Structure formats: C-alpha cells, structure tokens
Short mmCIF file of C-alpha atoms and ligand atoms in Angstrom, two decimals:
data_model
loop_
_atom_site.label_atom_id
_atom_site.label_comp_id
_atom_site.label_asym_id
_atom_site.label_seq_id
_atom_site.Cartn_x
_atom_site.Cartn_y
_atom_site.Cartn_z
CA MET A 1 -18.32 16.21 -24.22
CA LYS A 2 -15.00 14.52 -23.32
CA TYR A 3 -14.67 13.34 -19.90
CA SER A 4 -11.57 12.77 -18.09
CA ALA A 5 -10.56 11.36 -14.53
CA LEU A 6 -10.10 14.05 -11.73
CA LYS A 7 -6.53 15.47 -11.28
CA GLY A 8 -4.44 13.20 -9.06
CA ILE A 9 -6.75 10.23 -9.52
CA GLN A 10 -5.86 7.47 -11.87
CA ASP A 11 -7.26 4.23 -13.38
CA ILE A 12 -5.29 1.21 -12.54
CA LEU A 13 -5.24 -1.36 -15.52
CA SER A 14 -3.67 -4.20 -16.96
CA PRO A 15 -0.67 -5.03 -17.06
CA ASP A 16 -0.22 -2.78 -13.87
CA ILE A 17 -3.22 -4.38 -12.22
CA TYR A 18 -1.26 -7.59 -12.02
CA ILE A 19 1.45 -6.16 -9.92
CA TRP A 20 -1.25 -4.51 -7.65
CA GLN A 21 -2.82 -7.98 -7.25
CA LYS A 22 0.42 -9.66 -6.40
CA ILE A 23 1.22 -7.08 -3.75
CA GLU A 24 -2.13 -7.62 -2.28
CA ASP A 25 -2.13 -11.28 -2.30
CA SER A 26 1.57 -11.29 -0.91
CA ALA A 27 0.65 -8.91 1.97
CA ARG A 28 -2.37 -11.25 3.00
CA GLU A 29 -0.14 -14.23 2.94
CA VAL A 30 2.76 -12.82 5.03
CA PHE A 31 0.17 -10.86 7.48
CA LYS A 32 -1.41 -14.29 7.97
CA LEU A 33 1.80 -15.64 9.44
CA TYR A 34 1.47 -13.09 12.29
CA GLY A 35 -2.14 -13.47 12.94
CA PHE A 36 -3.55 -10.51 11.37
CA GLN A 37 -7.48 -10.61 10.24
CA GLU A 38 -8.74 -8.48 7.49
CA MET A 39 -11.08 -5.57 8.58
CA ARG A 40 -13.24 -3.70 6.01
CA ILE A 41 -13.64 -0.39 7.14
CA PRO A 42 -16.05 2.35 5.52
CA ILE A 43 -14.46 4.75 2.99
CA ILE A 44 -16.65 7.72 4.70
CA GLU A 45 -16.77 8.57 8.40
CA SER A 46 -17.79 11.51 10.54
CA THR A 47 -15.39 14.42 10.12
CA ASP A 48 -14.48 14.59 13.79
CA ILE A 49 -12.88 11.15 13.85
CA PHE A 50 -10.15 12.47 11.54
CA VAL A 51 -9.82 15.72 13.08
CA ARG A 52 -9.54 14.33 16.70
CA SER A 53 -7.10 11.84 15.76
CA ILE A 54 -4.81 13.22 13.08
CA GLY A 55 -4.77 16.55 14.65
CA GLU A 56 -6.29 19.98 13.93
CA THR A 57 -3.12 21.60 12.92
CA THR A 58 -1.89 18.95 10.63
CA ASP A 59 -1.53 19.49 6.93
CA ILE A 60 -4.05 16.65 6.44
CA VAL A 61 -6.72 18.14 8.50
CA GLU A 62 -5.87 21.71 7.64
CA LYS A 63 -5.79 21.50 3.89
CA GLU A 64 -6.08 18.05 2.50
CA MET A 65 -9.55 16.32 3.53
CA TYR A 66 -12.34 15.70 1.18
CA THR A 67 -15.37 17.08 3.40
CA PHE A 68 -18.90 17.33 2.40
CA LEU A 69 -22.11 17.78 4.28
CA ASP A 70 -24.62 15.12 3.67
CA LYS A 71 -28.23 15.71 2.96
CA ALA A 72 -28.89 15.85 6.69
CA GLN A 73 -26.12 18.56 6.97
CA ARG A 74 -23.60 16.19 8.82
CA SER A 75 -20.01 16.79 8.04
CA ILE A 76 -18.52 13.77 6.45
CA THR A 77 -14.88 13.06 5.30
CA MET A 78 -13.51 10.46 2.69
CA ARG A 79 -11.01 8.77 4.80
CA PRO A 80 -7.50 10.29 4.35
CA GLU A 81 -6.03 7.16 6.15
CA GLY A 82 -7.17 4.03 7.87
CA THR A 83 -5.94 4.33 11.47
CA ALA A 84 -8.72 6.49 12.80
CA PRO A 85 -11.44 4.43 11.33
CA ALA A 86 -9.80 1.25 12.66
CA VAL A 87 -9.67 2.69 16.11
CA ARG A 88 -13.34 3.90 15.83
CA CYS A 89 -14.22 0.34 14.67
CA TYR A 90 -12.12 -1.27 17.66
CA VAL A 91 -13.87 0.81 20.24
CA GLU A 92 -17.32 0.88 18.90
CA ARG A 93 -17.27 -2.98 18.40
CA HIS A 94 -15.70 -3.42 21.90
CA LEU A 95 -13.04 -5.34 20.43
CA TYR A 96 -10.85 -4.69 23.59
CA ASN A 97 -13.00 -7.18 25.25
CA MET A 98 -11.47 -9.82 23.13
CA PRO A 99 -7.97 -11.31 23.94
CA ALA A 100 -5.15 -9.03 23.23
CA PRO A 101 -3.49 -8.40 20.88
CA GLN A 102 -6.21 -8.03 18.33
CA LYS A 103 -4.54 -7.68 14.88
CA PHE A 104 -6.01 -6.18 11.80
CA TYR A 105 -5.32 -5.44 8.17
CA TYR A 106 -7.11 -3.48 5.57
CA SER A 107 -6.72 -2.24 2.08
CA GLY A 108 -8.11 0.30 -0.15
CA PRO A 109 -8.36 3.86 -1.29
CA MET A 110 -7.70 6.83 0.77
CA PHE A 111 -8.11 10.54 -0.33
CA ARG A 112 -5.94 13.51 0.35
CA TYR A 113 -6.31 16.91 -1.53
CA GLU A 114 -2.47 17.26 -1.99
CA ARG A 115 -0.57 18.68 -4.99
CA PRO A 116 -0.36 15.93 -7.34
CA GLN A 117 3.23 14.88 -8.37
CA LYS A 118 5.22 11.74 -9.06
CA GLY A 119 4.27 9.21 -6.41
CA ARG A 120 1.47 11.55 -5.07
CA PHE A 121 -1.97 11.25 -5.84
CA ARG A 122 -5.34 12.48 -4.48
CA GLN A 123 -6.80 9.09 -4.36
CA PHE A 124 -4.23 6.56 -3.59
CA TYR A 125 -4.16 2.96 -2.14
CA GLN A 126 -2.80 1.73 1.23
CA ILE A 127 -2.55 -1.64 2.70
CA GLY A 128 -2.64 -0.95 6.47
CA VAL A 129 -2.15 -2.88 9.66
CA GLU A 130 -2.90 -2.25 13.28
CA ALA A 131 -2.17 -4.19 16.33
CA PHE A 132 -4.09 -3.33 19.61
CA GLY A 133 -3.32 -4.21 23.20
CA VAL A 134 0.47 -4.65 23.72
CA SER A 135 2.78 -2.19 24.87
CA GLN A 136 5.85 -4.24 24.90
CA PRO A 137 8.46 -3.25 22.18
CA SER A 138 8.56 -6.90 20.92
CA ILE A 139 5.42 -6.02 18.98
CA ASP A 140 6.86 -2.93 17.66
CA ALA A 141 9.75 -5.02 16.42
CA GLU A 142 7.50 -7.86 15.10
CA ILE A 143 5.46 -5.47 12.73
CA ILE A 144 8.58 -3.97 11.40
CA ILE A 145 10.03 -7.55 10.94
CA MET A 146 6.73 -8.32 9.05
CA LEU A 147 6.87 -5.45 6.88
CA LYS A 148 10.51 -6.30 5.99
CA ARG A 149 9.36 -9.90 5.28
CA PHE A 150 6.56 -8.64 2.96
CA LEU A 151 8.98 -6.34 1.01
CA GLU A 152 11.33 -9.34 0.77
CA VAL A 153 8.49 -11.68 -0.48
CA ILE A 154 7.45 -9.12 -3.18
CA GLY A 155 11.24 -8.60 -4.23
CA LEU A 156 11.89 -5.07 -2.68
CA ASN A 157 15.21 -5.56 -0.86
CA ASP A 158 16.78 -2.17 -1.72
CA VAL A 159 14.96 -0.09 0.80
CA ASN A 160 15.82 1.68 4.27
CA PHE A 161 14.35 1.50 7.43
CA GLU A 162 14.37 4.49 9.53
CA ILE A 163 13.14 4.52 13.11
CA ASN A 164 12.96 7.09 15.93
CA SER A 165 11.03 7.49 19.15
CA ILE A 166 9.16 10.53 19.71
CA GLY A 167 8.52 10.10 23.22
CA CYS A 168 5.11 10.27 25.32
CA ASP A 169 2.98 12.94 27.05
CA LYS A 170 5.57 13.10 29.92
CA CYS A 171 8.68 13.81 27.91
CA ARG A 172 7.45 15.56 24.82
CA PRO A 173 6.63 18.80 26.47
CA ASP A 174 10.29 19.40 27.42
CA TYR A 175 11.44 18.48 24.04
CA LYS A 176 9.10 20.84 22.48
CA ASN A 177 10.24 23.65 24.62
CA SER A 178 13.83 23.06 23.85
CA LEU A 179 12.92 23.18 20.19
CA LEU A 180 11.02 26.26 20.47
CA LYS A 181 13.90 27.91 22.13
CA PHE A 182 16.43 26.72 19.46
CA PHE A 183 14.18 27.99 16.58
CA GLU A 184 13.09 31.36 18.51
CA GLY A 185 16.02 33.57 17.32
CA LYS A 186 15.95 32.42 13.58
CA LEU A 187 12.24 32.07 13.10
CA ALA A 188 12.02 34.87 10.48
CA ASP A 189 14.30 33.03 8.07
CA PHE A 190 12.25 29.62 7.99
CA CYS A 191 9.79 29.14 5.24
CA PRO A 192 6.00 30.48 5.94
CA ASP A 193 4.93 26.85 6.62
CA CYS A 194 7.43 26.41 9.36
CA GLN A 195 6.66 29.75 10.88
CA ARG A 196 3.28 28.57 11.10
CA ARG A 197 4.39 25.11 12.54
CA TYR A 198 6.22 27.13 15.24
CA ASN A 199 3.20 27.85 16.87
CA THR A 200 1.01 24.90 16.04
CA ASN A 201 3.22 21.86 15.93
CA PRO A 202 6.99 22.71 16.12
CA LEU A 203 8.15 19.06 15.71
CA ARG A 204 6.97 19.19 12.21
CA ILE A 205 9.71 21.74 11.35
CA LEU A 206 12.15 19.00 11.64
CA ASP A 207 10.78 17.09 8.52
CA CYS A 208 10.29 20.25 6.43
CA LYS A 209 12.00 19.43 2.99
CA VAL A 210 12.70 23.31 2.27
CA GLU A 211 16.50 23.38 1.63
CA LYS A 212 16.60 26.80 3.58
CA CYS A 213 15.01 25.09 6.55
CA ILE A 214 16.99 22.07 6.53
CA GLU A 215 20.01 24.37 6.82
CA LEU A 216 18.60 26.31 9.67
CA ARG A 217 17.61 23.34 11.86
CA GLN A 218 21.50 22.04 11.81
CA GLY A 219 22.25 21.62 15.52
CA ALA A 220 18.54 21.29 16.85
CA PRO A 221 18.27 19.29 19.92
CA PHE A 222 17.44 15.41 19.20
CA VAL A 223 14.30 14.13 20.76
CA THR A 224 16.09 10.84 21.62
CA GLU A 225 18.07 13.15 24.10
CA TYR A 226 14.85 14.04 25.84
CA LEU A 227 13.22 10.79 26.18
CA CYS A 228 11.99 9.89 29.76
CA SER A 229 13.43 6.49 31.21
CA ASP A 230 10.32 4.44 30.27
CA CYS A 231 10.32 5.72 26.81
CA LYS A 232 14.29 5.33 26.56
CA GLU A 233 14.22 1.81 27.74
CA HIS A 234 11.25 1.02 25.35
CA PHE A 235 13.21 2.29 22.45
CA ASP A 236 16.45 0.66 23.49
CA GLN A 237 14.61 -2.66 23.77
CA LEU A 238 13.12 -2.36 20.36
CA ILE A 239 16.46 -1.81 18.67
CA SER A 240 17.75 -4.94 20.55
CA TYR A 241 15.14 -7.01 18.89
CA LEU A 242 16.04 -5.67 15.59
CA LYS A 243 19.64 -6.36 16.27
CA LEU A 244 18.80 -9.83 17.41
CA LEU A 245 17.20 -10.72 13.91
CA HIS A 246 20.06 -8.85 12.04
CA ILE A 247 17.32 -6.28 10.66
CA PRO A 248 19.23 -3.25 9.17
CA TYR A 249 17.84 0.18 10.26
CA ALA A 250 18.90 3.68 10.57
CA LEU A 251 18.24 5.97 13.56
CA ASN A 252 16.55 9.18 12.18
CA PRO A 253 16.23 11.54 14.96
CA ASN A 254 14.23 13.89 12.56
CA LEU A 255 11.67 11.38 11.79
CA VAL A 256 8.36 12.82 13.44
CA ARG A 257 5.56 12.03 11.07
CA GLY A 258 2.88 14.17 9.98
CA LEU A 259 -0.07 12.89 12.14
CA ASP A 260 -0.38 13.81 15.58
CA TYR A 261 -1.48 10.61 17.26
CA TYR A 262 1.99 8.94 17.49
CA THR A 263 3.80 8.15 20.76
CA ARG A 264 7.26 6.58 21.14
CA THR A 265 8.00 4.50 18.03
CA ALA A 266 7.96 6.13 14.45
CA PHE A 267 9.28 4.55 11.38
CA GLU A 268 9.59 4.85 7.63
CA VAL A 269 10.71 2.56 4.83
CA THR A 270 12.25 4.68 1.93
CA SER A 271 13.50 3.92 -1.45
CA GLU A 272 16.17 5.96 -3.27
CA HIS A 273 14.67 5.03 -6.52
CA LEU A 274 11.44 7.23 -6.16
CA GLY A 275 12.33 10.66 -6.31
CA ALA A 276 10.97 13.20 -3.81
CA GLN A 277 8.09 11.09 -2.48
CA LYS A 278 10.36 8.26 -1.23
CA ALA A 279 8.50 6.83 1.72
CA VAL A 280 6.98 3.56 0.62
CA ALA A 281 5.43 2.70 4.02
CA ALA A 282 5.26 4.25 7.45
CA GLY A 283 3.76 3.96 10.75
CA GLY A 284 4.23 3.83 14.53
CA ARG A 285 2.88 3.59 17.94
CA TYR A 286 -0.23 5.53 19.20
CA ASP A 287 -0.77 4.67 22.81
CA ARG A 288 -3.34 7.23 23.54
CA LEU A 289 -5.66 6.96 20.64
CA VAL A 290 -8.13 4.29 21.74
CA GLU A 291 -8.63 6.04 25.06
CA ASP A 292 -9.29 9.48 23.16
CA PHE A 293 -12.00 7.52 21.32
CA GLY A 294 -13.76 6.49 24.42
CA GLY A 295 -12.10 2.95 24.91
CA PRO A 296 -10.09 1.75 27.75
CA PRO A 297 -6.34 2.59 27.74
CA THR A 298 -5.04 0.36 24.94
CA PRO A 299 -1.72 0.51 23.58
CA ALA A 300 -1.49 0.23 19.77
CA ILE A 301 0.82 0.27 16.61
CA GLY A 302 0.56 -0.19 13.16
CA PHE A 303 1.61 1.07 9.63
CA ALA A 304 0.55 1.70 6.00
CA ILE A 305 2.14 0.82 2.70
CA GLY A 306 1.63 3.05 -0.32
CA MET A 307 0.54 0.86 -2.93
CA GLU A 308 1.44 3.24 -5.95
CA ARG A 309 4.98 3.62 -4.86
CA ILE A 310 5.57 -0.12 -4.41
CA ALA A 311 4.03 -0.83 -7.56
CA ALA A 312 6.10 1.77 -9.33
CA LEU A 313 9.21 0.08 -8.02
CA LEU A 314 8.22 -3.33 -9.14
CA LYS A 315 7.17 -2.40 -12.47
CA GLU A 316 10.67 -3.04 -14.28
CA THR A 317 11.20 -6.31 -12.51
CA TRP A 318 7.60 -7.80 -12.92
CA THR A 319 6.65 -6.91 -16.56
CA LYS A 320 8.01 -10.63 -17.34
CA HIS A 321 5.48 -12.31 -15.14
CA TYR A 322 2.08 -10.88 -16.43
CA PRO A 323 -0.56 -13.80 -17.03
CA THR A 324 -1.18 -14.46 -20.60
CA PRO A 325 -3.59 -16.97 -22.29
CA LYS A 326 -2.31 -20.62 -22.55
CA VAL A 327 -4.30 -21.02 -25.86
CA PHE A 328 -5.83 -18.99 -28.68
CA ILE A 329 -8.08 -20.89 -30.91
CA ALA A 330 -7.97 -19.65 -34.44
CA THR A 331 -10.98 -20.76 -36.50
CA ILE A 332 -11.79 -20.43 -40.27
CA GLY A 333 -15.52 -20.68 -41.18
CA LYS A 334 -18.78 -20.86 -39.18
CA GLU A 335 -18.66 -24.17 -38.31
CA ALA A 336 -14.91 -24.13 -37.00
CA GLU A 337 -16.09 -21.00 -34.99
CA THR A 338 -18.71 -23.11 -33.11
CA GLU A 339 -16.18 -25.90 -32.49
CA GLY A 340 -13.67 -23.34 -31.38
CA PHE A 341 -16.19 -22.09 -28.95
CA ARG A 342 -17.03 -25.47 -27.51
CA ILE A 343 -13.17 -26.37 -27.25
CA ALA A 344 -12.47 -23.05 -25.31
CA GLU A 345 -14.98 -23.81 -22.87
CA ASP A 346 -13.60 -27.36 -22.33
CA ILE A 347 -10.23 -25.99 -21.84
CA ARG A 348 -11.47 -23.44 -19.41
CA SER A 349 -13.16 -26.31 -17.45
CA HIS A 350 -9.71 -27.71 -16.92
CA GLY A 351 -8.61 -24.52 -15.34
CA LEU A 352 -6.67 -22.93 -18.19
CA TRP A 353 -7.18 -19.67 -19.77
CA ALA A 354 -8.27 -19.97 -23.28
CA GLU A 355 -9.18 -17.34 -25.98
CA THR A 356 -11.07 -17.68 -29.25
CA ASN A 357 -12.24 -16.10 -32.38
CA TYR A 358 -15.52 -14.29 -31.90
CA GLY A 359 -16.14 -14.40 -35.68
CA GLY A 360 -15.38 -12.26 -38.83
CA ALA A 361 -11.44 -11.91 -38.44
CA SER A 362 -9.09 -13.35 -41.13
CA LEU A 363 -6.63 -16.07 -40.16
CA LYS A 364 -3.83 -13.67 -40.49
CA SER A 365 -5.37 -11.10 -38.02
CA GLN A 366 -6.23 -13.70 -35.52
CA LEU A 367 -2.72 -14.95 -35.59
CA ARG A 368 -1.41 -11.57 -34.93
CA LYS A 369 -4.04 -11.18 -32.18
CA ALA A 370 -2.66 -14.42 -30.46
CA ASP A 371 0.75 -12.99 -30.56
CA ARG A 372 -0.19 -9.76 -29.07
CA ILE A 373 -1.95 -11.17 -26.13
CA GLY A 374 0.95 -13.43 -25.56
CA ALA A 375 -0.86 -16.76 -25.94
CA GLU A 376 1.54 -19.71 -25.49
CA LEU A 377 -0.29 -22.06 -27.98
CA VAL A 378 -2.43 -21.31 -31.24
CA PHE A 379 -4.99 -24.06 -32.32
CA ILE A 380 -5.97 -23.59 -35.96
CA ILE A 381 -9.42 -25.17 -36.96
CA GLY A 382 -10.29 -24.98 -40.47
CA GLU A 383 -12.99 -26.91 -42.48
CA ASN A 384 -10.91 -29.69 -43.58
CA GLU A 385 -9.38 -30.05 -40.17
CA LEU A 386 -12.90 -30.23 -38.57
CA ARG A 387 -13.88 -33.05 -41.10
CA ALA A 388 -11.03 -34.90 -40.04
CA GLY A 389 -11.37 -34.46 -36.34
CA LYS A 390 -7.86 -32.70 -36.21
CA ILE A 391 -6.31 -29.35 -35.40
CA GLN A 392 -3.09 -27.72 -36.32
CA TRP A 393 -1.26 -26.41 -33.21
CA LYS A 394 1.68 -23.89 -33.06
CA ASN A 395 3.78 -22.92 -29.80
CA LEU A 396 4.34 -19.39 -30.36
CA LYS A 397 6.99 -19.49 -27.77
CA ASP A 398 9.63 -22.04 -29.27
CA GLY A 399 7.94 -22.24 -32.84
CA GLN A 400 7.13 -26.04 -32.71
CA GLN A 401 3.98 -27.14 -34.45
CA GLY A 402 2.23 -30.11 -35.03
CA GLU A 403 -1.17 -31.67 -35.56
CA ILE A 404 -3.39 -33.50 -33.00
CA SER A 405 -6.99 -34.95 -32.82
CA ILE A 406 -9.52 -32.89 -31.05
CA GLU A 407 -9.76 -35.65 -28.42
CA GLU A 408 -6.22 -35.17 -27.64
CA ILE A 409 -6.36 -31.39 -26.86
CA ILE A 410 -6.74 -31.84 -23.19
CA SER A 411 -4.14 -34.43 -22.51
CA MET A 412 -1.71 -32.25 -24.53
CA LEU A 413 -2.49 -29.20 -22.50
CA SER A 414 -2.10 -30.81 -19.17
CA LEU A 415 1.22 -32.29 -20.24
CA SER A 416 2.64 -28.85 -21.27
CA SER A 417 1.03 -26.95 -18.51
P1 HAM B 1 1.16 8.03 6.09
O1 HAM B 1 2.62 8.10 6.46
O2 HAM B 1 0.43 9.35 6.11
O3 HAM B 1 0.75 7.19 7.28
O4 HAM B 1 0.96 7.29 4.90
C1 HAM B 1 1.51 5.91 4.61
C2 HAM B 1 2.00 5.74 3.37
O5 HAM B 1 1.11 6.09 2.34
C3 HAM B 1 3.15 6.63 2.93
O6 HAM B 1 4.46 6.20 3.30
C4 HAM B 1 3.03 6.68 1.40
O7 HAM B 1 3.60 5.55 1.01
C5 HAM B 1 1.47 6.47 1.05
N1 HAM B 1 0.91 7.76 0.68
C6 HAM B 1 0.61 8.72 1.82
N2 HAM B 1 -0.06 9.91 0.86
C7 HAM B 1 0.21 9.56 -0.34
C8 HAM B 1 -0.38 10.25 -1.53
N3 HAM B 1 -0.97 11.28 -1.66
N4 HAM B 1 -0.13 9.63 -2.60
C9 HAM B 1 0.49 8.34 -2.54
N5 HAM B 1 0.85 7.46 -1.62
C10 HAM B 1 0.75 8.21 -0.39
C11 HAM B 1 -0.53 6.96 7.59
O8 HAM B 1 -1.63 7.06 6.71
C12 HAM B 1 -0.76 6.20 8.82
N6 HAM B 1 -2.36 5.75 8.92
C13 HAM B 1 0.01 4.75 9.02
C14 HAM B 1 -0.29 4.15 10.19
C15 HAM B 1 -0.97 3.09 10.41
N7 HAM B 1 0.32 4.57 11.35
C16 HAM B 1 -0.41 3.49 12.28
N8 HAM B 1 -0.89 2.72 11.70
#
C-alpha cells in the first residue's frame, strides 16, 4: 500500500521550513511593536460561525468548507479563515470589557476545498491580525503600515498595495442597485458564476477573473461614487494617513473581497511574480461582525497573510541563509567515536550546532556527508590523534586546516563563531 498526502495538501520540510520560521519570527517581532498579542484559536468550530459571518452565498461557504458531523451529530467546520473564530472568541470571552483597542494575531492552517493550483492549496497557512474597538481610520492606516513594515523586514519590497472602500449598510444598497441596473441588459453574456452572483452577491461580479466578464463590466459604476458622507470622510482620512507616511498605494474600485463581513476599508497586497494567485495578504474592516455575534457594537479591522505565497516569493533570496552545522566530527574507530560523541555534546552545551559520526561509515563517506550538510568545520579524530590528545580540523568554507589539542576545541570555536 502506497500512501500519499491528500490533493492540494503539502508537507513543509527543510530547507523551506527555515523560510517559514523566519516569516513567523519576523511577524511576531513586528506585530509586537504595535501591541498585538497572540491568540490561539481552534481549528474546528461550529459551522454556523462561518456561515453567518463569511456569508451563505460566498464561494467559501457554498463550495469550499470542510464540514462534517461529529459523533453527537453537530455540524463542525475546519476553519477556512481566522476572523470568524477570533470574533467568536472576542465575544465569548467578553474581551470588549478590556480597554480598546484589543489587538490580536494568530497563525496556523486554514482549509478550503478549492481547485488546487500554483499558490492555491486546500490546507494553507495564514498569519492573521485583528484589532477590535477603534472606528477611526488611523487604525486602518496603522495596520496597513504594519503589514508593509513586516514585508520590508522579510525583504519583500516589490509588492503593490491596493485599497478601496466598499461602504456601509447605509450606502451599499444604493450602489448594489446601480450595479444591478448596469448589468441587467448584458446578464446573458456573463459567465454562469456571475449570472448566479447577480442574484446573490452582485458586488462579486466586479472581481470575476473571466476575460469576457472583465470586458462586460467596463464602465460599471464605482463604489466610491456612492459612499455616504461618513464613509467618504473615513476613506479620505485613511488616504491622508497613508500619504503622510509616504506609503505607496493604488486605488482599486473593483476590490470587493470574497467574504461578506466587510464594511468600508478593503485592501489587498499583490505581487506580479506569483501568476494567477497573486494576493499575498488581504483584509479590511468589519464593523458589524462583533454585534452579529451577540457582542456590543464594536468596530474592527484585520488582515491575513498567505504563508505559501510569501514563502514562494522568498525562496530565491533566502536559499543562502539556511542554517547549517558549525561542526561535523568525523571519527575513525570505536574509541574515537565515543570521544566524538562526548565532544559533540560539549560543543552543543556552548550553544553551537554539532553533528558526529554514528558509527560504521568510512572517513571518505563522513567527509562527503559533512560537505553535503554544509558543515563549516570538520574535526577528524583517529586513533593516533586520540592517543596524542589532538584532532585534525578543516574549514570547509575556506579550505584552511590544522591540528589542535582537544582542550582547545571550545576556545577555537568561540573565536570563529
Ligand atoms: P482571504 O483573502 O480569504 O482573507 O485570505 C487572505 C490570504 O490568504 C490571501 O490573500 C492569500 O494570500 C491566502 N489564501 C487564501 N486562500 C488560499 C489558498 N487556498 N491557498 C493559499 N493561500 C490562500 C481572509 O481569510 C480574511 N480572514 C482576512 C482578514 C482578517 N480580514 C480581516 N481580518
């Protein structure tokens, strides 16, 4: 029997895993500067949590959720995203009683039964942030700038920030009507998905990727022309904050997002080096959701970063920085092997990565291994050396070599580390 991972689900191994760890560490460091605390949210939740928040007629809820009945016949869903569980936690734990804003981040796997392709997986990882309790646009700007800072720290400068405002409950119905009117006469020419969206979620027609639909929607009204005065002022202020800090952005009036909970600010960060799945991070404001979940009216905003896509962009740049062992101890004979075992542990107790021979291998194959795993130094312990209390060393990076006494090993390593 030959087993394989499920379609659209991958293992993440060395050396890629180092990129992942670097991304996670950098996110933690940067988010700390803005006061975000980690929250660990469950992978499974009650299905209604996602249906109510993401929206019954969205692609995620209609076709992509991993939903099952548990042994007590409750409908359970493996989280397709983190915002809904974060809001559930915020309300359930009465976190609105704490001083606002409450700022959180989370990371981990999400599950969507999508058609797998480059950059799109059925189990994928996000790092998400959510800030609760501030309606002012300064926090919208703050988290966009935080995202930019994080991307800069990991070395991703070549990305585009696209922003939009999709209005609120007051102004969006008018906009929806104007869209319906615009699409009405041409509906038969749109793709079947858009024809369905016309009745369920007409805004989504604006981000359909089908060529024919892109042409047909030319000239459609822009949401920004329909914003009420409050939403317009909010959006204008967000833009002025971005300008204040010289953050480059592009206004994209077709940016509507695929989840129903958004109000006002919506944004996406895209890269031209990724092919069709080019969004590396996305988010927006969701001022109604906490109330929908039974909490007090609480404005909120957040975003999530797609780990696979960021890791793919960093692969080229970071291959040089994978951690490698400081020392490989090659040994000849049983006694030397035991001494190698002891020395390796001594080196590790000084905080350096040491590898040694576990027995059996010829010197030649040990040296080949040291080279393959990228060790910086090789120590060679043979019977003669052992008797004289000496070892041979060779620096595999610059070719230098020599002999030192066993007592000198640690001082030599601390000098060269
Ligand atoms: P989202 O746009 O659905 O938003 O996902 C955010 C990011 O996750 C995307 O930009 C993309 O990088 C990555 N992503 C999504 N689906 C996949 C997939 N199938 N394979 C690989 N990567 C994927 C949300 O999930 C919202 N919860 C973000 C948010 C937080 N809004 C407010 N707070």
